[in-house]
């Protein structure tokens, strides 16, 4: 579990475990973390935790929110990040990392980067401080599927979909546009990050109920089956088409 270490002018005030999916920070008493200071807005920021990852969002505060000295709107928190709100600082600490243990697989994220003209790039992982990058696995043969279809996997008729350790069907994404069209990315981790940092970022999380798409960063929200989604997590269905950072991709269950 991650936690925040709240301090003022170098003196630690208290530690706050991130044991809720959404924790609010602000001057008003109804906030989970109340900071009584005029530089802090009534509802200043919030932290959303999905599995083992936490996302910080500024809620349109007057004086802004900083992470490691840089102003942010939305930010994926990394171990030892320092959040500054007014004169107060909150250090984000992942207890597994602090104890010297390697993070669990949930921290390994696959990034689908938007290709630039003349520089086609295969999907590649975003590195984490303590885990080696994991390469996306391309399909074994040419893929020419259009939305609503997927390449045959060679499984006998009637065979059940491949399943995760939790018994869920294994899912994947197939890129439909760009130089990497036809590439396949298996969603083998509990959390997969997609998009282009600083432009548009979303995550696909694997939960007991299925796979969910959530917007994380950027003024433009992802498009799901031709419709722009909102800030709420959306459950994905077989053959859903996602458009993110200029790339279209199809979500499908492995057969």
mmCIF file of C-alpha atoms in Angstrom:
data_model
loop_
_atom_site.group_PDB
_atom_site.id
_atom_site.type_symbol
_atom_site.label_atom_id
_atom_site.label_comp_id
_atom_site.label_asym_id
_atom_site.label_seq_id
_atom_site.Cartn_x
_atom_site.Cartn_y
_atom_site.Cartn_z
ATOM 1 C CA UNK A 1 0.000 0.000 0.000
ATOM 2 C CA UNK A 2 1.167 3.527 -0.770
ATOM 3 C CA UNK A 3 1.048 6.453 1.643
ATOM 4 C CA UNK A 4 1.618 10.198 1.843
ATOM 5 C CA UNK A 5 3.988 11.805 4.345
ATOM 6 C CA UNK A 6 2.637 15.295 5.048
ATOM 7 C CA UNK A 7 5.168 17.890 6.193
ATOM 8 C CA UNK A 8 5.504 21.630 6.698
ATOM 9 C CA UNK A 9 8.868 23.377 6.544
ATOM 10 C CA UNK A 10 10.687 20.086 7.009
ATOM 11 C CA UNK A 11 8.663 18.884 10.000
ATOM 12 C CA UNK A 12 6.558 15.761 9.476
ATOM 13 C CA UNK A 13 2.935 16.292 10.512
ATOM 14 C CA UNK A 14 1.441 12.872 9.822
ATOM 15 C CA UNK A 15 1.302 9.893 7.472
ATOM 16 C CA UNK A 16 -1.795 9.183 5.408
ATOM 17 C CA UNK A 17 -2.335 5.693 3.936
ATOM 18 C CA UNK A 18 -3.955 5.679 0.486
ATOM 19 C CA UNK A 19 -6.523 3.098 1.533
ATOM 20 C CA UNK A 20 -9.455 4.536 -0.446
ATOM 21 C CA UNK A 21 -10.060 4.650 -4.183
ATOM 22 C CA UNK A 22 -10.445 8.452 -4.075
ATOM 23 C CA UNK A 23 -8.873 10.772 -1.512
ATOM 24 C CA UNK A 24 -9.532 14.520 -1.640
ATOM 25 C CA UNK A 25 -7.210 17.283 -0.457
ATOM 26 C CA UNK A 26 -8.354 20.807 0.402
ATOM 27 C CA UNK A 27 -9.161 23.478 2.967
ATOM 28 C CA UNK A 28 -12.774 22.448 3.623
ATOM 29 C CA UNK A 29 -13.416 20.006 6.486
ATOM 30 C CA UNK A 30 -15.159 17.416 4.292
ATOM 31 C CA UNK A 31 -11.869 16.617 2.537
ATOM 32 C CA UNK A 32 -10.054 13.406 3.449
ATOM 33 C CA UNK A 33 -6.891 15.467 3.927
ATOM 34 C CA UNK A 34 -7.788 18.895 5.308
ATOM 35 C CA UNK A 35 -5.133 21.614 5.105
ATOM 36 C CA UNK A 36 -6.263 24.809 6.818
ATOM 37 C CA UNK A 37 -4.280 27.378 4.868
ATOM 38 C CA UNK A 38 -5.488 30.266 2.698
ATOM 39 C CA UNK A 39 -3.166 29.179 -0.124
ATOM 40 C CA UNK A 40 -5.124 25.905 -0.357
ATOM 41 C CA UNK A 41 -8.416 25.857 -2.253
ATOM 42 C CA UNK A 42 -11.585 24.436 -0.707
ATOM 43 C CA UNK A 43 -11.291 21.359 -2.925
ATOM 44 C CA UNK A 44 -7.735 21.564 -4.148
ATOM 45 C CA UNK A 45 -6.739 18.129 -5.513
ATOM 46 C CA UNK A 46 -7.539 14.441 -5.345
ATOM 47 C CA UNK A 47 -5.677 11.153 -5.579
ATOM 48 C CA UNK A 48 -7.338 8.200 -7.307
ATOM 49 C CA UNK A 49 -5.832 4.781 -6.606
ATOM 50 C CA UNK A 50 -6.436 1.896 -9.021
ATOM 51 C CA UNK A 51 -4.861 -1.371 -7.886
ATOM 52 C CA UNK A 52 -1.280 -0.398 -6.971
ATOM 53 C CA UNK A 53 -1.130 2.856 -8.950
ATOM 54 C CA UNK A 54 -2.168 6.331 -7.846
ATOM 55 C CA UNK A 55 -3.087 9.313 -10.012
ATOM 56 C CA UNK A 56 -2.961 12.900 -8.738
ATOM 57 C CA UNK A 57 -5.346 15.478 -10.221
ATOM 58 C CA UNK A 58 -5.547 19.204 -9.560
ATOM 59 C CA UNK A 59 -9.231 20.166 -9.181
ATOM 60 C CA UNK A 60 -8.916 23.636 -10.717
ATOM 61 C CA UNK A 61 -7.267 25.118 -7.629
ATOM 62 C CA UNK A 62 -6.385 28.812 -7.448
ATOM 63 C CA UNK A 63 -2.682 28.373 -6.700
ATOM 64 C CA UNK A 64 -2.078 25.080 -8.473
ATOM 65 C CA UNK A 65 -0.435 21.788 -7.512
ATOM 66 C CA UNK A 66 3.240 20.941 -7.995
ATOM 67 C CA UNK A 67 4.967 17.570 -8.278
ATOM 68 C CA UNK A 68 8.734 17.674 -7.868
ATOM 69 C CA UNK A 69 8.586 21.421 -8.486
ATOM 70 C CA UNK A 70 6.554 21.212 -11.716
ATOM 71 C CA UNK A 71 2.909 22.315 -12.075
ATOM 72 C CA UNK A 72 0.539 19.498 -13.052
ATOM 73 C CA UNK A 73 -3.077 18.941 -13.980
ATOM 74 C CA UNK A 74 -2.950 15.132 -13.862
ATOM 75 C CA UNK A 75 0.040 13.025 -12.922
ATOM 76 C CA UNK A 76 0.810 9.324 -12.434
ATOM 77 C CA UNK A 77 2.594 9.222 -9.086
ATOM 78 C CA UNK A 78 5.948 7.468 -8.783
ATOM 79 C CA UNK A 79 7.697 6.385 -5.594
ATOM 80 C CA UNK A 80 9.280 9.365 -3.763
ATOM 81 C CA UNK A 81 7.387 12.016 -5.765
ATOM 82 C CA UNK A 82 6.898 15.194 -3.706
ATOM 83 C CA UNK A 83 3.536 16.951 -4.010
ATOM 84 C CA UNK A 84 3.474 20.659 -3.064
ATOM 85 C CA UNK A 85 0.244 22.435 -2.161
ATOM 86 C CA UNK A 86 0.867 25.898 -0.763
ATOM 87 C CA UNK A 87 3.642 25.597 1.824
ATOM 88 C CA UNK A 88 2.804 21.976 2.550
ATOM 89 C CA UNK A 89 4.589 18.991 1.040
ATOM 90 C CA UNK A 90 3.387 15.415 0.709
ATOM 91 C CA UNK A 91 5.870 12.704 -0.183
ATOM 92 C CA UNK A 92 4.376 9.733 -2.037
ATOM 93 C CA UNK A 93 5.910 6.492 -0.751
ATOM 94 C CA UNK A 94 5.256 2.982 -2.010
ATOM 95 C CA UNK A 95 5.946 0.810 1.021
ATOM 96 C CA UNK A 96 7.157 -2.215 -0.978
ATOM 97 C CA UNK A 97 9.733 -0.047 -2.723
ATOM 98 C CA UNK A 98 10.685 1.669 0.510
ATOM 99 C CA UNK A 99 11.335 -1.717 2.091
ATOM 100 C CA UNK A 100 13.707 -2.640 -0.717
ATOM 101 C CA UNK A 101 11.417 -5.122 -2.439
ATOM 102 C CA UNK A 102 10.764 -5.126 -6.145
ATOM 103 C CA UNK A 103 7.356 -3.781 -7.134
ATOM 104 C CA UNK A 104 4.711 -6.258 -8.160
ATOM 105 C CA UNK A 105 3.706 -6.800 -11.772
ATOM 106 C CA UNK A 106 0.994 -4.153 -11.403
ATOM 107 C CA UNK A 107 3.711 -1.514 -11.732
ATOM 108 C CA UNK A 108 4.801 -2.758 -15.136
ATOM 109 C CA UNK A 109 3.019 -0.698 -17.752
ATOM 110 C CA UNK A 110 2.859 -1.022 -21.508
ATOM 111 C CA UNK A 111 2.876 2.269 -23.401
ATOM 112 C CA UNK A 112 1.477 2.658 -26.913
ATOM 113 C CA UNK A 113 3.337 5.688 -28.207
ATOM 114 C CA UNK A 114 2.069 7.825 -31.069
ATOM 115 C CA UNK A 115 4.395 7.472 -34.026
ATOM 116 C CA UNK A 116 5.926 10.543 -35.635
ATOM 117 C CA UNK A 117 6.339 10.927 -39.433
ATOM 118 C CA UNK A 118 9.449 9.171 -40.641
ATOM 119 C CA UNK A 119 9.965 7.431 -37.313
ATOM 120 C CA UNK A 120 7.604 4.483 -37.024
ATOM 121 C CA UNK A 121 7.932 3.052 -33.561
ATOM 122 C CA UNK A 122 6.663 -0.195 -32.186
ATOM 123 C CA UNK A 123 4.664 -0.136 -28.964
ATOM 124 C CA UNK A 124 7.084 -0.006 -26.101
ATOM 125 C CA UNK A 125 6.883 -0.046 -22.323
ATOM 126 C CA UNK A 126 7.211 2.901 -19.993
ATOM 127 C CA UNK A 127 10.086 2.213 -17.656
ATOM 128 C CA UNK A 128 9.526 2.193 -13.924
ATOM 129 C CA UNK A 129 12.259 3.016 -11.421
ATOM 130 C CA UNK A 130 12.809 -0.537 -10.231
ATOM 131 C CA UNK A 131 11.368 -2.896 -12.819
ATOM 132 C CA UNK A 132 12.856 -3.759 -16.228
ATOM 133 C CA UNK A 133 10.798 -2.825 -19.282
ATOM 134 C CA UNK A 134 8.694 -5.520 -20.848
ATOM 135 C CA UNK A 135 8.278 -5.518 -24.611
ATOM 136 C CA UNK A 136 4.892 -5.766 -26.220
ATOM 137 C CA UNK A 137 4.470 -9.062 -28.044
ATOM 138 C CA UNK A 138 3.600 -8.599 -31.726
ATOM 139 C CA UNK A 139 1.323 -10.994 -33.537
ATOM 140 C CA UNK A 140 2.996 -14.019 -35.047
ATOM 141 C CA UNK A 141 1.735 -13.364 -38.569
ATOM 142 C CA UNK A 142 0.271 -10.620 -40.798
ATOM 143 C CA UNK A 143 -2.877 -9.167 -39.297
ATOM 144 C CA UNK A 144 -5.422 -7.387 -41.448
ATOM 145 C CA UNK A 145 -8.481 -7.379 -39.204
ATOM 146 C CA UNK A 146 -10.940 -4.524 -39.447
ATOM 147 C CA UNK A 147 -12.922 -3.254 -36.430
ATOM 148 C CA UNK A 148 -15.297 -5.924 -35.214
ATOM 149 C CA UNK A 149 -13.063 -8.797 -36.356
ATOM 150 C CA UNK A 150 -9.881 -10.372 -35.133
ATOM 151 C CA UNK A 151 -7.314 -12.767 -36.566
ATOM 152 C CA UNK A 152 -7.821 -16.499 -36.040
ATOM 153 C CA UNK A 153 -5.779 -17.823 -33.152
ATOM 154 C CA UNK A 154 -5.724 -21.396 -34.375
ATOM 155 C CA UNK A 155 -7.708 -22.730 -31.416
ATOM 156 C CA UNK A 156 -10.042 -25.680 -32.016
ATOM 157 C CA UNK A 157 -13.707 -24.844 -32.369
ATOM 158 C CA UNK A 158 -15.491 -24.608 -29.043
ATOM 159 C CA UNK A 159 -12.307 -24.084 -27.038
ATOM 160 C CA UNK A 160 -12.690 -21.660 -24.142
ATOM 161 C CA UNK A 161 -10.780 -18.340 -24.207
ATOM 162 C CA UNK A 162 -7.332 -18.233 -22.622
ATOM 163 C CA UNK A 163 -7.643 -17.201 -18.992
ATOM 164 C CA UNK A 164 -5.613 -15.227 -16.450
ATOM 165 C CA UNK A 165 -4.521 -16.629 -13.121
ATOM 166 C CA UNK A 166 -7.735 -15.162 -11.668
ATOM 167 C CA UNK A 167 -9.817 -17.121 -14.192
ATOM 168 C CA UNK A 168 -10.680 -14.130 -16.401
ATOM 169 C CA UNK A 169 -10.457 -14.415 -20.197
ATOM 170 C CA UNK A 170 -7.140 -13.034 -21.433
ATOM 171 C CA UNK A 171 -7.601 -9.886 -23.516
ATOM 172 C CA UNK A 172 -5.489 -8.004 -26.032
ATOM 173 C CA UNK A 173 -5.392 -4.860 -28.142
ATOM 174 C CA UNK A 174 -4.796 -4.803 -31.882
ATOM 175 C CA UNK A 175 -3.586 -1.544 -33.430
ATOM 176 C CA UNK A 176 -5.782 -0.583 -36.377
ATOM 177 C CA UNK A 177 -4.103 2.589 -37.662
ATOM 178 C CA UNK A 178 -0.621 4.007 -38.150
ATOM 179 C CA UNK A 179 2.652 2.320 -39.164
ATOM 180 C CA UNK A 180 2.130 -0.305 -36.464
ATOM 181 C CA UNK A 181 -1.313 -1.381 -37.697
ATOM 182 C CA UNK A 182 -1.764 -5.081 -37.100
ATOM 183 C CA UNK A 183 0.450 -5.238 -34.025
ATOM 184 C CA UNK A 184 -1.076 -7.011 -31.035
ATOM 185 C CA UNK A 185 -0.545 -6.189 -27.355
ATOM 186 C CA UNK A 186 -1.640 -8.750 -24.793
ATOM 187 C CA UNK A 187 -3.088 -7.250 -21.598
ATOM 188 C CA UNK A 188 -1.157 -9.568 -19.298
ATOM 189 C CA UNK A 189 -0.731 -7.008 -16.491
ATOM 190 C CA UNK A 190 -3.369 -5.769 -14.080
ATOM 191 C CA UNK A 191 -2.774 -2.228 -15.304
ATOM 192 C CA UNK A 192 -1.791 -1.160 -18.820
ATOM 193 C CA UNK A 193 -1.092 2.504 -19.585
ATOM 194 C CA UNK A 194 -1.810 3.765 -23.098
ATOM 195 C CA UNK A 195 -1.167 7.032 -24.900
ATOM 196 C CA UNK A 196 1.432 9.758 -25.084
ATOM 197 C CA UNK A 197 2.595 11.409 -21.817
ATOM 198 C CA UNK A 198 1.858 15.129 -21.796
ATOM 199 C CA UNK A 199 -0.749 14.744 -24.546
ATOM 200 C CA UNK A 200 -3.260 12.027 -23.691
ATOM 201 C CA UNK A 201 -2.964 9.064 -21.330
ATOM 202 C CA UNK A 202 -5.482 6.408 -20.293
ATOM 203 C CA UNK A 203 -5.267 3.115 -18.435
ATOM 204 C CA UNK A 204 -6.885 -0.276 -18.888
ATOM 205 C CA UNK A 205 -7.290 -2.063 -15.570
ATOM 206 C CA UNK A 206 -8.167 -5.713 -15.093
ATOM 207 C CA UNK A 207 -10.683 -6.151 -12.285
ATOM 208 C CA UNK A 208 -12.752 -9.128 -11.112
ATOM 209 C CA UNK A 209 -15.669 -7.723 -13.126
ATOM 210 C CA UNK A 210 -13.635 -7.392 -16.352
ATOM 211 C CA UNK A 211 -11.470 -4.830 -18.145
ATOM 212 C CA UNK A 212 -12.041 -1.086 -17.665
ATOM 213 C CA UNK A 213 -10.808 1.991 -19.566
ATOM 214 C CA UNK A 214 -10.127 5.168 -17.527
ATOM 215 C CA UNK A 215 -8.920 8.595 -18.672
ATOM 216 C CA UNK A 216 -5.841 9.785 -16.760
ATOM 217 C CA UNK A 217 -4.154 12.742 -18.450
ATOM 218 C CA UNK A 218 -4.863 15.285 -21.183
ATOM 219 C CA UNK A 219 -7.598 17.765 -22.085
ATOM 220 C CA UNK A 220 -8.984 15.381 -24.717
ATOM 221 C CA UNK A 221 -10.742 12.262 -23.484
ATOM 222 C CA UNK A 222 -10.467 8.885 -25.247
ATOM 223 C CA UNK A 223 -13.082 7.833 -27.815
ATOM 224 C CA UNK A 224 -14.811 4.480 -27.336
ATOM 225 C CA UNK A 225 -16.833 3.126 -30.279
ATOM 226 C CA UNK A 226 -17.079 6.599 -31.773
ATOM 227 C CA UNK A 227 -18.182 8.352 -28.566
ATOM 228 C CA UNK A 228 -16.039 10.434 -26.216
ATOM 229 C CA UNK A 229 -15.992 8.959 -22.721
ATOM 230 C CA UNK A 230 -16.057 10.968 -19.483
ATOM 231 C CA UNK A 231 -13.926 10.689 -16.342
ATOM 232 C CA UNK A 232 -15.702 7.534 -15.169
ATOM 233 C CA UNK A 233 -14.168 4.119 -15.801
ATOM 234 C CA UNK A 234 -15.868 2.332 -18.723
ATOM 235 C CA UNK A 235 -16.076 -1.445 -18.928
ATOM 236 C CA UNK A 236 -14.736 -2.832 -22.191
ATOM 237 C CA UNK A 237 -16.557 -5.411 -24.292
ATOM 238 C CA UNK A 238 -15.244 -7.764 -26.959
ATOM 239 C CA UNK A 239 -14.490 -5.857 -30.227
ATOM 240 C CA UNK A 240 -14.718 -2.367 -28.666
ATOM 241 C CA UNK A 241 -12.689 0.197 -30.644
ATOM 242 C CA UNK A 242 -10.633 2.744 -28.695
ATOM 243 C CA UNK A 243 -9.146 5.922 -30.179
ATOM 244 C CA UNK A 244 -6.359 7.474 -28.119
ATOM 245 C CA UNK A 245 -3.552 9.917 -28.994
ATOM 246 C CA UNK A 246 -4.348 9.564 -32.681
ATOM 247 C CA UNK A 247 -4.229 5.749 -32.702
ATOM 248 C CA UNK A 248 -7.202 3.420 -33.136
ATOM 249 C CA UNK A 249 -7.076 0.001 -31.511
ATOM 250 C CA UNK A 250 -9.487 -2.874 -31.030
ATOM 251 C CA UNK A 251 -10.013 -4.576 -27.675
ATOM 252 C CA UNK A 252 -10.779 -8.280 -27.920
ATOM 253 C CA UNK A 253 -10.859 -11.411 -25.812
ATOM 254 C CA UNK A 254 -8.381 -14.125 -26.741
ATOM 255 C CA UNK A 255 -9.991 -17.265 -28.146
#
